[in-house]
Every structure is written in C-alpha cells, then in structure tokens.
Short mmCIF file of C-alpha atoms in Angstrom, two decimals:
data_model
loop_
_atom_site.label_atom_id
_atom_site.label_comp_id
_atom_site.label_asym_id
_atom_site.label_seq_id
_atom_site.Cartn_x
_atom_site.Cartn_y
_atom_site.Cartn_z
CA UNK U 10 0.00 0.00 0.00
CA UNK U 11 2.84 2.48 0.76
CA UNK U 12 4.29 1.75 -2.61
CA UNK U 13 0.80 2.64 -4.66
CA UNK U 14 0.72 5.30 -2.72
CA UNK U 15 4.28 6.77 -3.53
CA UNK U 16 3.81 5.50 -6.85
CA UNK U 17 0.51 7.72 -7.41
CA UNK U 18 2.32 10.89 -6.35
CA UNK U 19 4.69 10.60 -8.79
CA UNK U 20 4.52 13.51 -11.59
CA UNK U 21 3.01 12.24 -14.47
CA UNK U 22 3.09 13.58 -18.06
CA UNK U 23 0.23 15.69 -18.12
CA UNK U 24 1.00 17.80 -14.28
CA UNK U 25 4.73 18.55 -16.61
CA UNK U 26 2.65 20.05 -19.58
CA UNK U 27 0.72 21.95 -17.10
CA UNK U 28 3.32 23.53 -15.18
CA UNK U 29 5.22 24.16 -18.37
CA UNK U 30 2.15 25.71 -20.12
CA UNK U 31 2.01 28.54 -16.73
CA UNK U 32 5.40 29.07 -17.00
CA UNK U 33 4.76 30.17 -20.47
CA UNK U 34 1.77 32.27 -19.98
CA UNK U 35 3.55 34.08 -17.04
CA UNK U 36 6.79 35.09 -19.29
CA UNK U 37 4.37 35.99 -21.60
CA UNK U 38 2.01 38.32 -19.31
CA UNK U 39 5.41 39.65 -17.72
CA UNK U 40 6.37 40.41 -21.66
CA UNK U 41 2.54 42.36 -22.31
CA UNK U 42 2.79 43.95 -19.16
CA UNK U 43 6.61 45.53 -20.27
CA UNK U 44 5.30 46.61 -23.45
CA UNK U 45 2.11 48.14 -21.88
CA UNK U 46 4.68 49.84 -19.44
CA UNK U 47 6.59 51.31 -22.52
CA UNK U 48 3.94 52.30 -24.50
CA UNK U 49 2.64 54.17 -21.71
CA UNK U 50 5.93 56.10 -20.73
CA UNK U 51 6.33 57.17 -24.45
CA UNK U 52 2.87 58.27 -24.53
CA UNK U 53 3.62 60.55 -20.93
CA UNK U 54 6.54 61.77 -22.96
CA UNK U 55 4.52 62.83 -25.79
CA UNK U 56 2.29 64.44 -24.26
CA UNK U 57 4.84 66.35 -22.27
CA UNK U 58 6.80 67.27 -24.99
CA UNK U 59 3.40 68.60 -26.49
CA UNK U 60 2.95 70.33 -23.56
CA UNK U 61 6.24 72.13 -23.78
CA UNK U 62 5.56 73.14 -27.84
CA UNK U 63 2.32 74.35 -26.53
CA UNK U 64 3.48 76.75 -23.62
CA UNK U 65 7.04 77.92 -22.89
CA UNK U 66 9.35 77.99 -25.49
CA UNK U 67 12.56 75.87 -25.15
CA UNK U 68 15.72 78.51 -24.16
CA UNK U 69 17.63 77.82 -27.81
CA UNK U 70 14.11 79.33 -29.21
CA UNK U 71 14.22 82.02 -27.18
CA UNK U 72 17.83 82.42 -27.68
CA UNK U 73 17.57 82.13 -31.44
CA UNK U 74 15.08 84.67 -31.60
CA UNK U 75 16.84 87.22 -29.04
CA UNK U 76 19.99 87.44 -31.03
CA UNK U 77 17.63 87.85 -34.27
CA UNK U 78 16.11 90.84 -32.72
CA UNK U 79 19.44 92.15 -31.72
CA UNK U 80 20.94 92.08 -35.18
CA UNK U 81 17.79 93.52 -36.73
CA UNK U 82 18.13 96.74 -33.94
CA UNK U 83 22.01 96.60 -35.33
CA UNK U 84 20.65 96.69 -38.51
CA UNK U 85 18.33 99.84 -37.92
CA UNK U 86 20.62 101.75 -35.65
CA UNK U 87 23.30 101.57 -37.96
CA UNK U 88 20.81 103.46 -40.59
CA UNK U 89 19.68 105.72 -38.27
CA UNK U 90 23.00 108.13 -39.09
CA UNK U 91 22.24 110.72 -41.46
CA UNK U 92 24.66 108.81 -43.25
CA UNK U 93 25.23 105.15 -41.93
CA UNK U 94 27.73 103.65 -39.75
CA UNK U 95 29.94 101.25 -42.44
CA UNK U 96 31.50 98.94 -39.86
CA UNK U 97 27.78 98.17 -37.90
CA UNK U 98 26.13 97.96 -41.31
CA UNK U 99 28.41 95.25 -42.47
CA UNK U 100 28.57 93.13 -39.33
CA UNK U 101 24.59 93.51 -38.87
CA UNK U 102 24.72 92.49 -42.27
CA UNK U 103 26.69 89.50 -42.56
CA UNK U 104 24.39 88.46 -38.89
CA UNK U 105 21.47 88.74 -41.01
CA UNK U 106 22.95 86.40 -43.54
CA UNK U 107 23.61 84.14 -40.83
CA UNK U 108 20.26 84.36 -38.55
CA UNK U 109 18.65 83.56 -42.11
CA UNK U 110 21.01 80.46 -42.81
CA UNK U 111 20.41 78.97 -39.23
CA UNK U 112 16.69 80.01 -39.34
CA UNK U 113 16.59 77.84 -42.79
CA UNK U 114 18.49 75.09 -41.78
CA UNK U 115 16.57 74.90 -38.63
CA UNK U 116 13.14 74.38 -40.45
CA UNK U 117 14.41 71.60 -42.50
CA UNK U 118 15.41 69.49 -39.68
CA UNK U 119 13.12 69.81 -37.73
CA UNK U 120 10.52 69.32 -40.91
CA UNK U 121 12.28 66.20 -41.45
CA UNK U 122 12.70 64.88 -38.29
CA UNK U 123 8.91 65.34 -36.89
CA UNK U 124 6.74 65.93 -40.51
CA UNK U 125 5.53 69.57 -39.52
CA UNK U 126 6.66 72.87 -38.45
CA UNK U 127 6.30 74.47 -35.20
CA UNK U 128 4.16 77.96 -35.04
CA UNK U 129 7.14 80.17 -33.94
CA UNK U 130 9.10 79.34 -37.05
CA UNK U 131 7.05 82.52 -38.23
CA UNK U 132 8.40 84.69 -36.06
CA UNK U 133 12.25 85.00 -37.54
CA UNK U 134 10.10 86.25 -40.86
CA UNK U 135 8.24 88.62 -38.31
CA UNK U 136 11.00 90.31 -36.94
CA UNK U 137 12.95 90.70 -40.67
CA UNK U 138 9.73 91.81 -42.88
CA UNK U 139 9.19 94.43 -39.78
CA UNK U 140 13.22 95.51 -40.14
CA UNK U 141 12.06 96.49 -43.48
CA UNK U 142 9.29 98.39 -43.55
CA UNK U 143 10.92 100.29 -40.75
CA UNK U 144 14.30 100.80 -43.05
CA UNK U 145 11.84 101.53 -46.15
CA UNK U 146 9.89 104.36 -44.25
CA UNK U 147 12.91 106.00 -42.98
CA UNK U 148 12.04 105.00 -39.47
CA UNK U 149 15.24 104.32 -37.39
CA UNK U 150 16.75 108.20 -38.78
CA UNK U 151 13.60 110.08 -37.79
CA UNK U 152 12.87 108.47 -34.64
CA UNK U 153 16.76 109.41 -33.41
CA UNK U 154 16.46 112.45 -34.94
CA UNK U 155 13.22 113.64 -32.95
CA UNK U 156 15.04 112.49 -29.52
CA UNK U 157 18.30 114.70 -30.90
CA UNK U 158 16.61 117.63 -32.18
CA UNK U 159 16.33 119.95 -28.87
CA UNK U 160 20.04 119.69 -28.54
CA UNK U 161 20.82 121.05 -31.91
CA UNK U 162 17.92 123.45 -31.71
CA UNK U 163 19.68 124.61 -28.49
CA UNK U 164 23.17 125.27 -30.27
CA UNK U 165 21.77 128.28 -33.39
CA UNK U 166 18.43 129.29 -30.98
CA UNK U 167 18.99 133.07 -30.56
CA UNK U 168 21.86 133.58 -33.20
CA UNK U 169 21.36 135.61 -36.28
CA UNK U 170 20.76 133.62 -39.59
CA UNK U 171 24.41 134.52 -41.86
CA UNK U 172 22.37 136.20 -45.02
CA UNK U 173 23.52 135.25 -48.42
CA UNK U 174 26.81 135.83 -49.73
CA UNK U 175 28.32 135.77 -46.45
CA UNK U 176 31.63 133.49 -45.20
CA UNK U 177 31.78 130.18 -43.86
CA UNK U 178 32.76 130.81 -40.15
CA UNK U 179 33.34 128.20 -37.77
CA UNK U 180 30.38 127.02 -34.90
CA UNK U 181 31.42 125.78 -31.79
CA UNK U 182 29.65 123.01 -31.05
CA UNK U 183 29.99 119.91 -28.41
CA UNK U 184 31.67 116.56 -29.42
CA UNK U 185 27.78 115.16 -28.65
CA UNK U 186 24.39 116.36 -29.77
CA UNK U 187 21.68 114.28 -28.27
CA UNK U 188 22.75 110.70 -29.66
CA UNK U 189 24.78 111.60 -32.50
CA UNK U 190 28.53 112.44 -32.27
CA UNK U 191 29.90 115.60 -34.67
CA UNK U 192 33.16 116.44 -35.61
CA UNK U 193 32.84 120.13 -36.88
CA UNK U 194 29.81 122.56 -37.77
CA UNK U 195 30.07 125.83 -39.73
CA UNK U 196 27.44 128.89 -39.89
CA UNK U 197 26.48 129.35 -43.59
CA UNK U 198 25.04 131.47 -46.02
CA UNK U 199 21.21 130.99 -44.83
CA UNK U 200 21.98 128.93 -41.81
CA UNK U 201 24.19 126.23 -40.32
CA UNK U 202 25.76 122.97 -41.10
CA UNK U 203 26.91 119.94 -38.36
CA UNK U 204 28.55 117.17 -39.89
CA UNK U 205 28.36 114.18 -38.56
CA UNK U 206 31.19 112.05 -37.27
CA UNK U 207 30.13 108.56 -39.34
CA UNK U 208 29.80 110.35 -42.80
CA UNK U 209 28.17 108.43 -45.89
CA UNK U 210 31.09 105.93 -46.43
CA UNK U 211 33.87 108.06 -48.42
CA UNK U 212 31.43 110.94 -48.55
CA UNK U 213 30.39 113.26 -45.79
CA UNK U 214 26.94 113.60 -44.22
CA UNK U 215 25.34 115.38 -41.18
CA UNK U 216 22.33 118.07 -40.36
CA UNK U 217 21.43 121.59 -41.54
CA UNK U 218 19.18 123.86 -40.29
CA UNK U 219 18.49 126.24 -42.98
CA UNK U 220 14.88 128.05 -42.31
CA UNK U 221 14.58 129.54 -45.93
CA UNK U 222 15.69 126.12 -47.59
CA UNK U 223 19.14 125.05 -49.05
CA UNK U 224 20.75 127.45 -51.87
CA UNK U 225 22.96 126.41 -54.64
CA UNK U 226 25.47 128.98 -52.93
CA UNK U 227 26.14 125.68 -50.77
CA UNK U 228 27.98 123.91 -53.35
CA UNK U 229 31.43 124.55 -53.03
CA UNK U 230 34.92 123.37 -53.41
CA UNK U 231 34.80 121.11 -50.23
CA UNK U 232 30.95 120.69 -50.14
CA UNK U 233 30.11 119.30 -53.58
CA UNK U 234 27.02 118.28 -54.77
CA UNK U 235 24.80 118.55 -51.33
CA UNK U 236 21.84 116.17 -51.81
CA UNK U 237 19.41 117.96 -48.88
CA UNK U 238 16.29 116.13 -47.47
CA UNK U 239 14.11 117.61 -45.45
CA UNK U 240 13.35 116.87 -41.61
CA UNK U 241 10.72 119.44 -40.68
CA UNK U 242 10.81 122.57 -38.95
CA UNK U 243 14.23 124.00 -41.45
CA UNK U 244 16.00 121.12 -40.33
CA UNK U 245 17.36 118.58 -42.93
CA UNK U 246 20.28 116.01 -43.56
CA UNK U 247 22.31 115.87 -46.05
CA UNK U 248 25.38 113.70 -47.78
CA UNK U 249 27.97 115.36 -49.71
CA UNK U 250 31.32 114.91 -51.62
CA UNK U 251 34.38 117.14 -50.41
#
C-alpha cells in the first residue's frame, strides 16, 4: 500500500505540460505587461513634450530669436545716421545672412525629423519683414532724430541767420548732440551745417538747419554736390562729396 501510494504521487506527463504551459503564460504576461509599461511612458513623454511646444518655449528658441532681434536693432541703428555707420552695417549684415542660414536650416530638420513645423518658425520672418518696412519708411533716422533735435535746436536758438553771400565761419559746437557724435559745424550762407562724425562711407553727411531752404550757394569746393532732405521745422540732412 505504501508503494501505490508513492507511486501515485509521482509527476506524471500531463502535471509537466501543465506547469510548463504557466510558465509560459507568465513570461508571456510579464512580456505584455513591459510593453504596456513602454507604450505608456512614451505616450507621458509625448504628451509632455506637447505640452512644452504648446506653452514655454525651449531657451535655444528664445535664444535664437533674441539674437535675431538684436541684429535687426544693429541693422536699424546703424541706418539711423544721417549717413550710416559702415563697420555696424556690415557686421549687422553678414548676422542677417547668418540668422537667415540657421533660421533655414533649422526648419528643414526639424521638418524632417517630426513631418511639420512648429508655429514660432514665423516669427524669424516677423521680426525681418518688420526691419524692413521700418528701413523703407525711414524709421530708425527720424525716430533718433526727434530724440536729438532739442540739442541742436539749443546750439543756433537766438543767433542771427548769416544772409547770403556771407563766409563760412566756424560754430562751436559739443563733441555730442543728443545721440549723434559731430566732428565740426560751420554757420552758412542761410543757416548752419553739423557734420556728422560717421559720414556716408567716403562721402560726408550730417544736419542743416536752414529756415529759408538750401541754396545752390552751398555747393562749393569742399561741399560738392549737397543732396538735402528735409526733416521738418528748417532742419534737414544731407550727404555730400568734399
């Protein structure tokens, strides 16, 4: 009897396949359950990542679009000379060339990378169509000009206008008129002349305030060919060749 009885709890063929067959379906359910688990930690990331897009910008897109803003105000300052400032213009230029160039490559990656663009990708385009309407309406000159203007206004307030035919005598003037530096200034036949430390490249350039308007009397041997335009109130800036 002791033998039968060892003999029936002996494992037998069929409790093998059994435990064999819940081995299996636990490695299996341990396998669904890891996928599960990283389906549902890429999906949190997603939706964080969406999140981000969706509120605060990342710093590099802040960053990218900070130093695009400062090279477009490099851009306008350097304009806003009665002349312009050569050196500023350039490197504000070759910036531009190179905010465009990352701005460009920038689009294509990420284009390829995720199949879309991102909304602030219109922004770069923003600030440069904006740079030139501002350049094409003469904005950045007359908007310096008007915060300059008391300061020259102060210098020929009270002095008699030189008439016509009379010498060019020297003005004494300060090294700094509002914002804008000058090197020299003369009282002239009709009024007075300030020129400008920055010039017009190889040319010269600076302000005039000449209340009856500019006379060809101007033109002379080291003030050729004065090209006047008009500020308001007898003031105007000019470019010339010496």
């Amino acid at each position: 009897m002791k033998m039968l009885w060892r003999w029936s709890m002996r494992p037998g063929p069929a409790r093998q396949d059994v435990t064999m067959a819940d081995l299996a379906a636990q490695v299996r359910a341990e396998r669904v359950a890891a996928l599960m688990r990283a389906e549902r930690a890429e999906h949190i990331a997603a939706q964080v990542r969406a999140e981000r897009n969706r509120g605060s910008a990342p710093w590099l897109i802040w960053a990218f679009h900070l130093v695009a803003a400062a090279v477009a105000g490099c851009v306008l300052w350097s304009l806003s000379y009665p002349g312009f400032d050569f050196y500023l213009l350039v490197a504000s230029g070759w910036g531009s060339l190179a905010v465009a160039g990352f701005w460009l490559g920038w689009i294509i990656f990420v284009a390829t990378r995720t199949g879309r663009l991102w909304r602030w990708f219109v922004v770069g385009p923003i600030i440069g169509v904006l740079t030139v309407v501002l350049l094409a309406v003469g904005a950045p000159l007359q908007v310096r000009w008007a915060a300059s203007r008391d300061a020259f206004a102060a210098v020929v307030a009270g002095h008699p206008i030189p008439p016509a035919g009379s010498e060019w005598t020297a003005l004494p003037v300060p090294n700094q008129l509002g914002s804008y530096p000058i090197v020299f200034a003369y009282w002239v036949p009709g009024g007075a002349v300030f020129y400008e430390a920055h010039g017009n490249f190889i040319d010269d350039a600076g302000f005039a305030y000449l209340p009856a308007g500019p006379t060809a009397e101007l033109n002379t041997g080291s003030f050729e060919w004065p090209r006047f335009r008009p500020l308001g109130g007898g003031w105007y800036h000019w470019t010339a060749s010496w």
